Coordinates of C-alpha atoms and ligand atoms in Angstrom, one line a residue:
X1 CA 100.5 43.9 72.9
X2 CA 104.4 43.7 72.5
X3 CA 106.4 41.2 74.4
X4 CA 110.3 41.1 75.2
X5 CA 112.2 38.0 76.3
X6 CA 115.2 37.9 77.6
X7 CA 116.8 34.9 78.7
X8 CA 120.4 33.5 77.8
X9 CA 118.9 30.2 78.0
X10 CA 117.6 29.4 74.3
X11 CA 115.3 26.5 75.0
X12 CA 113.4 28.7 77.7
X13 CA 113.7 31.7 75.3
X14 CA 111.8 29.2 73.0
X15 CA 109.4 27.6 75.3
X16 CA 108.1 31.0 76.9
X17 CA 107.6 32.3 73.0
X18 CA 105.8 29.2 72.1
X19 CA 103.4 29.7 76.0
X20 CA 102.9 33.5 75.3
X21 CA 101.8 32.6 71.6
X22 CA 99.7 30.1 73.0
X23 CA 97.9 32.5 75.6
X24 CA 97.1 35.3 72.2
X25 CA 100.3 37.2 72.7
X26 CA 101.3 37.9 68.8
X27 CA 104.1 39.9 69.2
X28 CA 107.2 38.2 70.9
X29 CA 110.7 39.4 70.7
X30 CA 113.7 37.4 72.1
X31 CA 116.8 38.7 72.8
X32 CA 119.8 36.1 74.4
X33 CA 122.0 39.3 75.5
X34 CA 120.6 41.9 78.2
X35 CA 122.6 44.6 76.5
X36 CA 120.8 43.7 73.2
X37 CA 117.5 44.4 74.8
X38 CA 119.0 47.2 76.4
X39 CA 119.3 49.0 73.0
X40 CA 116.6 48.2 71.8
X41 CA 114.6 50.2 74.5
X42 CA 117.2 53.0 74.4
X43 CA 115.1 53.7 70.5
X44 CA 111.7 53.5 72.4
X45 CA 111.1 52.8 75.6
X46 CA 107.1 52.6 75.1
X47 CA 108.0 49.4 72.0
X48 CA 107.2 46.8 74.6
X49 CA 104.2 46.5 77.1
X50 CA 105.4 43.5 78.6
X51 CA 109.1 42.2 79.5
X52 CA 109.7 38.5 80.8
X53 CA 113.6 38.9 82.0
X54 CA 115.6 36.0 83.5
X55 CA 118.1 36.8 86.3
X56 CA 121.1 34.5 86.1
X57 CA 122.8 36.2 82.9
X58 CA 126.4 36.4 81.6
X59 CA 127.2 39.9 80.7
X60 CA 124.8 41.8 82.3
X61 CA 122.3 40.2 84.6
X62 CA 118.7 40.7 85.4
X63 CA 119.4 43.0 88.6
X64 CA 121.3 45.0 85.9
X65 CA 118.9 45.2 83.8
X66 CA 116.4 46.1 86.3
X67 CA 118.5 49.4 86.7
X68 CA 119.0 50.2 83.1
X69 CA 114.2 49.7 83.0
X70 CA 114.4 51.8 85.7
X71 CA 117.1 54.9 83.5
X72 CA 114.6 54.3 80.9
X73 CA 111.4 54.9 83.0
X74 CA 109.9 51.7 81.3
X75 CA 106.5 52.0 82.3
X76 CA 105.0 48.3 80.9
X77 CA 104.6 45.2 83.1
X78 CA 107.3 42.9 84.2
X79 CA 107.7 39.4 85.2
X80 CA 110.8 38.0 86.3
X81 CA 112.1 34.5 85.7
X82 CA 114.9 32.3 87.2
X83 CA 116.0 29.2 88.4
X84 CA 118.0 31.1 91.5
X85 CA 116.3 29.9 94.7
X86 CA 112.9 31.3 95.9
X87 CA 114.8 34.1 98.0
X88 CA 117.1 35.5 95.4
X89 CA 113.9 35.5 93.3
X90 CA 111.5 37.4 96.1
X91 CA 114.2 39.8 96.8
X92 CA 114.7 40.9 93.4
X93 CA 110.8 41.3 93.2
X94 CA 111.3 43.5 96.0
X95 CA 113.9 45.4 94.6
X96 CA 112.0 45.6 91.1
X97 CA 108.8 46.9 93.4
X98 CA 111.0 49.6 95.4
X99 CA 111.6 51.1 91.9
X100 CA 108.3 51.3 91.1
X101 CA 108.2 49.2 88.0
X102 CA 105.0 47.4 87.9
X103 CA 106.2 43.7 88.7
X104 CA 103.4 40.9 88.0
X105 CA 105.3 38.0 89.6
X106 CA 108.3 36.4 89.5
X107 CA 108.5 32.6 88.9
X108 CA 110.9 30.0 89.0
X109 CA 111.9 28.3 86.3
X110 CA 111.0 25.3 85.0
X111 CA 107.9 28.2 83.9
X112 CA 104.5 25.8 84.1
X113 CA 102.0 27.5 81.7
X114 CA 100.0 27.5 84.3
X115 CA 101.8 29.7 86.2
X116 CA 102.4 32.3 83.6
X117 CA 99.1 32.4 83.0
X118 CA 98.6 33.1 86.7
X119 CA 101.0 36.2 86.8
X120 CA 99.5 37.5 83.4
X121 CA 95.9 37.6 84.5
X122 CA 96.5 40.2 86.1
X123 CA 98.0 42.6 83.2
X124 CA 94.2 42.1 82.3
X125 CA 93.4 44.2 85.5
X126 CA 92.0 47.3 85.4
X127 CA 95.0 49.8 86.1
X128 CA 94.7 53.3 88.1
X129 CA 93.0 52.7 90.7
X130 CA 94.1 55.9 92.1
X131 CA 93.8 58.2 89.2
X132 CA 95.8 60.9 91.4
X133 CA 98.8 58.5 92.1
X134 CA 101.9 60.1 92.2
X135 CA 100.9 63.7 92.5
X136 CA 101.5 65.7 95.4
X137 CA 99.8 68.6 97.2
X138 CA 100.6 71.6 99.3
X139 CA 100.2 72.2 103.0
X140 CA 97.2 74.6 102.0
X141 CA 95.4 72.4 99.8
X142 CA 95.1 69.2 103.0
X143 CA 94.1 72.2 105.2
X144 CA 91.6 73.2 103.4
X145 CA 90.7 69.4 102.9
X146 CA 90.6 68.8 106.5
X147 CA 88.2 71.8 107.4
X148 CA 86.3 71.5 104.5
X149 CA 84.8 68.6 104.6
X150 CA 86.9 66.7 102.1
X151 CA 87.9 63.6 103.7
X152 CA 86.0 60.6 104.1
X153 CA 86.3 57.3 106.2
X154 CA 86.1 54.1 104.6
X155 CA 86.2 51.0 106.4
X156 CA 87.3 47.5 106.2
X157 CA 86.1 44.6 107.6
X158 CA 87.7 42.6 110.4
X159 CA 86.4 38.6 110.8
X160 CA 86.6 36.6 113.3
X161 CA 88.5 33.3 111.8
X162 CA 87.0 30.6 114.0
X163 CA 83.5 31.8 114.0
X164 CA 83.3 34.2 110.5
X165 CA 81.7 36.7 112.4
X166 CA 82.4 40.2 111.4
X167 CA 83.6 42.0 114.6
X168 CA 85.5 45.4 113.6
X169 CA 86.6 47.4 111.0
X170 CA 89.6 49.2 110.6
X171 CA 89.3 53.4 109.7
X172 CA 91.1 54.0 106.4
X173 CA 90.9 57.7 105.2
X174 CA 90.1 59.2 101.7
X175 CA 90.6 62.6 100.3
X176 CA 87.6 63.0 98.0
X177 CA 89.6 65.9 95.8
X178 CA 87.2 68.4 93.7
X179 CA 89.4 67.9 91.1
X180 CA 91.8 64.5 91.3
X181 CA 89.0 61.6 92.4
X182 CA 89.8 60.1 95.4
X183 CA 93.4 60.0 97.2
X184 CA 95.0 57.2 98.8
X185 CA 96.1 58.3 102.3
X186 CA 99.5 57.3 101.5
X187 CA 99.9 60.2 99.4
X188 CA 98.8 62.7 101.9
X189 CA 99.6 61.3 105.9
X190 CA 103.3 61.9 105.4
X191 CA 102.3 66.0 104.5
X192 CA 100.5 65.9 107.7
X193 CA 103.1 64.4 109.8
X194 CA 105.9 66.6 108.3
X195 CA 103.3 69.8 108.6
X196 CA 101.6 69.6 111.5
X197 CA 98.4 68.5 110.2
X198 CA 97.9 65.2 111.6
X199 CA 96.2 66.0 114.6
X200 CA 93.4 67.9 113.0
X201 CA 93.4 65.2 110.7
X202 CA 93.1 62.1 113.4
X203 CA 90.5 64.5 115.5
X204 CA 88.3 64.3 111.7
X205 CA 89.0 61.2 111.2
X206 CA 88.5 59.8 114.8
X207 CA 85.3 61.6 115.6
X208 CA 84.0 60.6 112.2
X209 CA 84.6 57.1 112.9
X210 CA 82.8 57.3 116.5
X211 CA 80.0 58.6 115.2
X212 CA 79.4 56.0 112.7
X213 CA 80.3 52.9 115.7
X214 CA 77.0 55.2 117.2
X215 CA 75.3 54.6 114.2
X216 CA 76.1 51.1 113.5
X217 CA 75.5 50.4 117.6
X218 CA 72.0 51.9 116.9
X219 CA 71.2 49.7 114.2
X220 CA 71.9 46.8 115.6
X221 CA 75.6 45.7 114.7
X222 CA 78.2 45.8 117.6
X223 CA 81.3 46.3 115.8
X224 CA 85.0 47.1 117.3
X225 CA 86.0 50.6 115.2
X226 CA 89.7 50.9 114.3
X227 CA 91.7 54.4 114.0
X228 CA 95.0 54.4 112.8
X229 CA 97.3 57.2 115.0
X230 CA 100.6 58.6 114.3
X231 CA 103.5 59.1 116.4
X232 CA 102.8 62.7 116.2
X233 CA 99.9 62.3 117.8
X234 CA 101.3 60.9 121.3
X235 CA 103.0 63.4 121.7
X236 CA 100.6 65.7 122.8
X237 CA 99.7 65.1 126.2
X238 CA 96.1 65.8 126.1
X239 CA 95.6 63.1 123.4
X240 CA 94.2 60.5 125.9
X241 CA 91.7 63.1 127.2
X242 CA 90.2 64.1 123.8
X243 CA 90.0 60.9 122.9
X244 CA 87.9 59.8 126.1
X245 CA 85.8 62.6 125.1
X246 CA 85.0 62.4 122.4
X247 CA 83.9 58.4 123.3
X248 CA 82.0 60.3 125.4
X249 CA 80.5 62.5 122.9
X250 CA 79.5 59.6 120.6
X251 CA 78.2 57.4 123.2
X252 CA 79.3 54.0 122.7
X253 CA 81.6 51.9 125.1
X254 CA 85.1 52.8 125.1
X255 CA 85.9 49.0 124.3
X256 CA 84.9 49.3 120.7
X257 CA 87.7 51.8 119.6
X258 CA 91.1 50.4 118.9
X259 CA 94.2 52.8 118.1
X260 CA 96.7 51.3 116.2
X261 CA 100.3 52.7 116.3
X262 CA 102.6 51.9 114.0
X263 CA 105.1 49.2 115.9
X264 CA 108.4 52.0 114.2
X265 CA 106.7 54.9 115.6
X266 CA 107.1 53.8 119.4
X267 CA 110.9 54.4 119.2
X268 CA 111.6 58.0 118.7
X269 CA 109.8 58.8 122.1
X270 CA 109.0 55.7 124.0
X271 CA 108.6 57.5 127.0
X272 CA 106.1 60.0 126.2
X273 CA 104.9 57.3 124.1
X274 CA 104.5 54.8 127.3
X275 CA 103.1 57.9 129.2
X276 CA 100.2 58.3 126.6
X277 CA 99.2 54.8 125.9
X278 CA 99.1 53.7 129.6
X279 CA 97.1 56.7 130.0
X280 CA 94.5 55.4 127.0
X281 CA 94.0 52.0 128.5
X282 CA 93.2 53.2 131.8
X283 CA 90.3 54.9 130.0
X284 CA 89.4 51.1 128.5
X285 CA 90.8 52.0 124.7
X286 CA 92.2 49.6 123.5
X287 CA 95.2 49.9 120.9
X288 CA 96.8 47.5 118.6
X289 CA 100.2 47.3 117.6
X290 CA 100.3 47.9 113.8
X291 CA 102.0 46.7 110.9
X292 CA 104.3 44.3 113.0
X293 CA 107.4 42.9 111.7
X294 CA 108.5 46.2 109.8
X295 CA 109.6 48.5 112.5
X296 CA 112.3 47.6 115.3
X297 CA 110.7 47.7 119.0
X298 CA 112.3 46.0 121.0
X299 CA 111.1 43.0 122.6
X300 CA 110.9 45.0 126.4
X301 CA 108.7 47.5 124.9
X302 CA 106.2 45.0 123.7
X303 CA 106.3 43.8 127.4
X304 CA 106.3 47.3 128.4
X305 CA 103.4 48.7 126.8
X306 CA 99.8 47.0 127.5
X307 CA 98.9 46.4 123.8
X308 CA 95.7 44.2 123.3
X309 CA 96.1 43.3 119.8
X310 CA 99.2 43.0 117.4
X311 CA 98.5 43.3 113.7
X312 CA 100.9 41.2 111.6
X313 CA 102.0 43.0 108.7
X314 CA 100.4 42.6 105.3
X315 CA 104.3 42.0 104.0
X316 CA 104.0 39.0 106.3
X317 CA 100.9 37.6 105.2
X318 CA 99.7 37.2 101.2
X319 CA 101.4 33.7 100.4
X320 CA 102.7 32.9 103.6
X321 CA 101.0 29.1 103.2
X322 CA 103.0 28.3 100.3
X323 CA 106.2 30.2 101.2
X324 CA 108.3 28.7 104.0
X325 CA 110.4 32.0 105.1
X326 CA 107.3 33.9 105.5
X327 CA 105.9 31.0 107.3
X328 CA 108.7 31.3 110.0
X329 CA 108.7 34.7 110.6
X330 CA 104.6 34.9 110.6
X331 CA 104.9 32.0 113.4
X332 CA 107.2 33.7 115.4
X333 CA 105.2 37.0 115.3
X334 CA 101.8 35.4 116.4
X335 CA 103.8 33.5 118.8
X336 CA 105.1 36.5 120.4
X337 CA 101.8 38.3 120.4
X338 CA 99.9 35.3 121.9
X339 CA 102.3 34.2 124.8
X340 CA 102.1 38.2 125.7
X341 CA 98.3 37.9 126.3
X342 CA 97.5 40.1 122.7
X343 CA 94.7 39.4 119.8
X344 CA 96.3 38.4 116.5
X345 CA 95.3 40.0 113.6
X346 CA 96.7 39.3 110.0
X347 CA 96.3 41.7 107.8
X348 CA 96.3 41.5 103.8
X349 CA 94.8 38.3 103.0
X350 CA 94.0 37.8 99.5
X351 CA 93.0 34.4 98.8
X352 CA 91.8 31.5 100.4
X353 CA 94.9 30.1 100.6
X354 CA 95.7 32.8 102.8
X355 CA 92.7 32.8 105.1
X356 CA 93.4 28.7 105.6
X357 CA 96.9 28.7 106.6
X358 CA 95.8 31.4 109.4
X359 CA 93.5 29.7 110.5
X360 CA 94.9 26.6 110.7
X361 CA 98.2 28.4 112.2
X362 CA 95.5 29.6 115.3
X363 CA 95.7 33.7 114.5
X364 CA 92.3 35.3 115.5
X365 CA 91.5 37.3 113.1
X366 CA 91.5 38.1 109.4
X367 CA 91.5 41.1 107.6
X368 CA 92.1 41.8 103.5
X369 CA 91.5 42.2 100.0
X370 CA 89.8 38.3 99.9
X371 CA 86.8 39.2 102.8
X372 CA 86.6 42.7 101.3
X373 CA 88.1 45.8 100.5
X374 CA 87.4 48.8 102.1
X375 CA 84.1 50.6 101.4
X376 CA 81.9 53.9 102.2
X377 CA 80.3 53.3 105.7
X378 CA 76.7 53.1 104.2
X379 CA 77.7 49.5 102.2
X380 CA 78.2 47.8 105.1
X381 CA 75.2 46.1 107.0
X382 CA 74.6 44.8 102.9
X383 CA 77.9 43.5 102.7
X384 CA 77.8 41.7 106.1
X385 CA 74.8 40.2 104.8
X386 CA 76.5 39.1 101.9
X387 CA 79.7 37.9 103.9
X388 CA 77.5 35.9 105.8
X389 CA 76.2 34.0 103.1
X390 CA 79.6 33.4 101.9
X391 CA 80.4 32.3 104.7
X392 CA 78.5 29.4 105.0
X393 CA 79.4 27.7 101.7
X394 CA 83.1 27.9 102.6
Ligands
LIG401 P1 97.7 50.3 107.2 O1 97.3 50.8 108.6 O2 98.7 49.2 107.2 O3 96.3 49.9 106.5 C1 96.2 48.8 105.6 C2 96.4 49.2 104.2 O4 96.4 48.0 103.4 C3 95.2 50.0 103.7 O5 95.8 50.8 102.6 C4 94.4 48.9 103.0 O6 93.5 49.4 102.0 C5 95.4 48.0 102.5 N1 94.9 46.6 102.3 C6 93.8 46.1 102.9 N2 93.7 44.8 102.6 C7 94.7 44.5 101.7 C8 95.1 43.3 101.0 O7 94.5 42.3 101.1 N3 96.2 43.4 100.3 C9 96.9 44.5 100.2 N4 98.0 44.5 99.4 N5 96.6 45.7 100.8 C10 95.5 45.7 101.6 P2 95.3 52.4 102.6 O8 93.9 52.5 102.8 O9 95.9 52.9 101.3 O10 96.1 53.0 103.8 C11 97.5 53.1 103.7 C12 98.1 53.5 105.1 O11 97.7 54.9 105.4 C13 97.5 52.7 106.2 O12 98.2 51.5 106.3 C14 97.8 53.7 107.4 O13 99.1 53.5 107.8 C15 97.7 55.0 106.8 N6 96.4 55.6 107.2 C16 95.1 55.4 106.6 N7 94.2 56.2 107.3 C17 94.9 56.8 108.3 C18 94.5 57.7 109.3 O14 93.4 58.1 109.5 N8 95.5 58.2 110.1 C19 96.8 57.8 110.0 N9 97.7 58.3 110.8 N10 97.2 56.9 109.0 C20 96.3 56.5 108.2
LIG402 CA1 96.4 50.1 110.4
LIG403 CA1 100.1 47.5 107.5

């Protein structure tokens, strides 16, 4: 494995050498000057699979830089190091994210080994999870999808943060493609909203996820089920009928579905919007204000619109203990959602760390990669055994 420095600070040039040596990483190259590094990738871009690049620079500096890995479609890892404050730091991660390099971590200098061994733990990761990422499909091909039979629910577990107990899960969908593997929904909701597939789709999905609450009810478990809807989907009138229907159809109490809306989608129609949700929790669904804190609804509309349960979003959540901007703007949200009567839900907890600070901040419940990621419908009563277990030597 080939690693590039690039720092204009020659004792941290020397001390990350001497820590990636120490970790098994031969092959270090150190360059003082961006451009220098620059040129070397211009000969190969594929010569490195790992660049550490500082961002306060003469000449040009790491953002720079970032934009000339990005010309180059550099496709190794990347860690970024400074000693700018946390922000400058995050935001670059941010930036270096939106342009789809594949960021481990940035880290403030002084660099501890520890750290760096922290952020390159994960190189050792598995890659492509989604062997289909970045392709796209046609309209036909999701059509056919949708009718035939193609996509699948998985679920995630929800947990109760007080007690542990396991009381919902929230329906993810799955293309399982003849040919790609299984596709991440990102890659194919946006084709449905832009082509008029999503209500076929949310119909699949939500009758799907109704019929397995009936199975789980049979067996024993009482669990809340979760169905993400789109904006597209309220605007058809008849939306709260269908679904009180098909509740109907399943047979289980209209108190364990949730919808959750996206908290951006509310705006482009927040009359029809308001029309169709009122509508829904007259019929006892409830619905849950999704991936809060990204969109822009305004604080009447929250007051406006009887949600039941806001959903902080993920972007919110991983490392909010330890990061004190986060922490403010996670407080204010579950503040907000408590004093208007709603369930708090964090999602995107990945470690412990995580799943302590919420608790000890008072948010309800807990959802994330560190209780479990989501799985095929039939792993479930196993895992909640597991989970259970778990739980008690916490
Ligand atoms: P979402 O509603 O915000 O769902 C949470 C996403 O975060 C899921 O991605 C989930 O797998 C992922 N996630 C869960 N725990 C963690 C964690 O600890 N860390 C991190 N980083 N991520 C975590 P997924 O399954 O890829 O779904 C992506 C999005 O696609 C969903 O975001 C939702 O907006 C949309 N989606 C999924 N299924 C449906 C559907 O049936 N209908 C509609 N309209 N949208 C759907
Ligand atoms: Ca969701
Ligand atoms: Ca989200």
């Amino acid at each position: 494995m080939k690693v590039l420095l690039v720092d204009d600070d020659r004792f941290a040039l020397k001390l990350h050498t001497r820590l990636l040596v120490n970790f098994g990483f031969g092959n270090v190259v150190a360059h003082e000057h961006a451009t220098d590094a620059v040129a070397l990738l211009e000969c190969d871009t594929q010569a490195f699979d790992l660049i550490l690049c500082d961002l306060q620079m003469p000449g040009m500096d790491g953002v720079e830089f970032i934009r000339q890995l990005v010309r180059l479609s550099y496709a190794g890892a990347l860690v970024l190091v400074s000693g700018e404050d946390a922000r400058i730091l995050q935001t670059a991660e941010k930036l270096s994210k939106a342009h789809r390099l594949n960021v481990l971590g940035a880290l403030k200098k002084p660099v501890s080994p520890e750290q760096l061994q922290q952020v390159l733990k994960y190189h050792q990761r598995p890659a492509a999870k989604w062997p289909s990422a970045g392709k796209t499909y046609s309209r036909e091909a999701l059509s056919q999808a949708i009718s035939g039979d193609e996509l699948v629910n998985y679920y995630q577990p929800k947990v109760n943060l007080v007690s542990g107990i396991v009381t919902g899960v929230e329906t993810l969908v799955r293309w399982r493609h003849p040919v790609d593997g299984l596709v991440c929904p990102d890659q194919f909701i946006g084709l449905a909203e832009e082509t008029g597939l999503i209500d076929d789709l949310t119909r699949v999905v939500l009758s799907g996820a109704l019929r397995q609450a009936r199975i789980w009810q049979d067996a024993g478990l009482q669990l809340c089920v979760a169905v993400n809807v789109s904006m597209d989907n309220l605007i058809s009138l008849d939306f709260p009928d269908f679904v009180a229907q098909k509740v109907l159809e399943a047979g289980v109490p209209p108190t364990s579905l949730i919808l959750e809306v996206t908290e951006s989608q509310l705006m482009s129609d927040p009359l029809m919007a308001l029309d169709i949700l009122t509508r829904l929790r007259l019929k006892r669904i409830s619905l849950s204000i999704d991936d809060f804190g990204t969109g822009h609804s305004s604080l009447a509309q929250l007051r406006d619109i009887p949600f039941d349960e806001l959903k902080v979003d993920k972007s919110f959540v991983h490392g909010v203990g330890r990061d004190p901007s986060l922490r403010t703007l996670f407080d204010a949200s579950l503040g907000m959602g408590r004093q208007l009567g709603m369930k708090t839900v964090a999602e995107g907890v990945e470690d412990r760390e995580d799943w302590d600070f919420l608790r000890s901040a008072g948010c309800d419940t807990a959802q994330g990669y560190f209780i479990a990621k989501p799985m095929m419908a039939a792993a479930l009563p196993c895992w909640i055994e597991e989970w259970e277990e778990r739980y008690d030597n916490f």
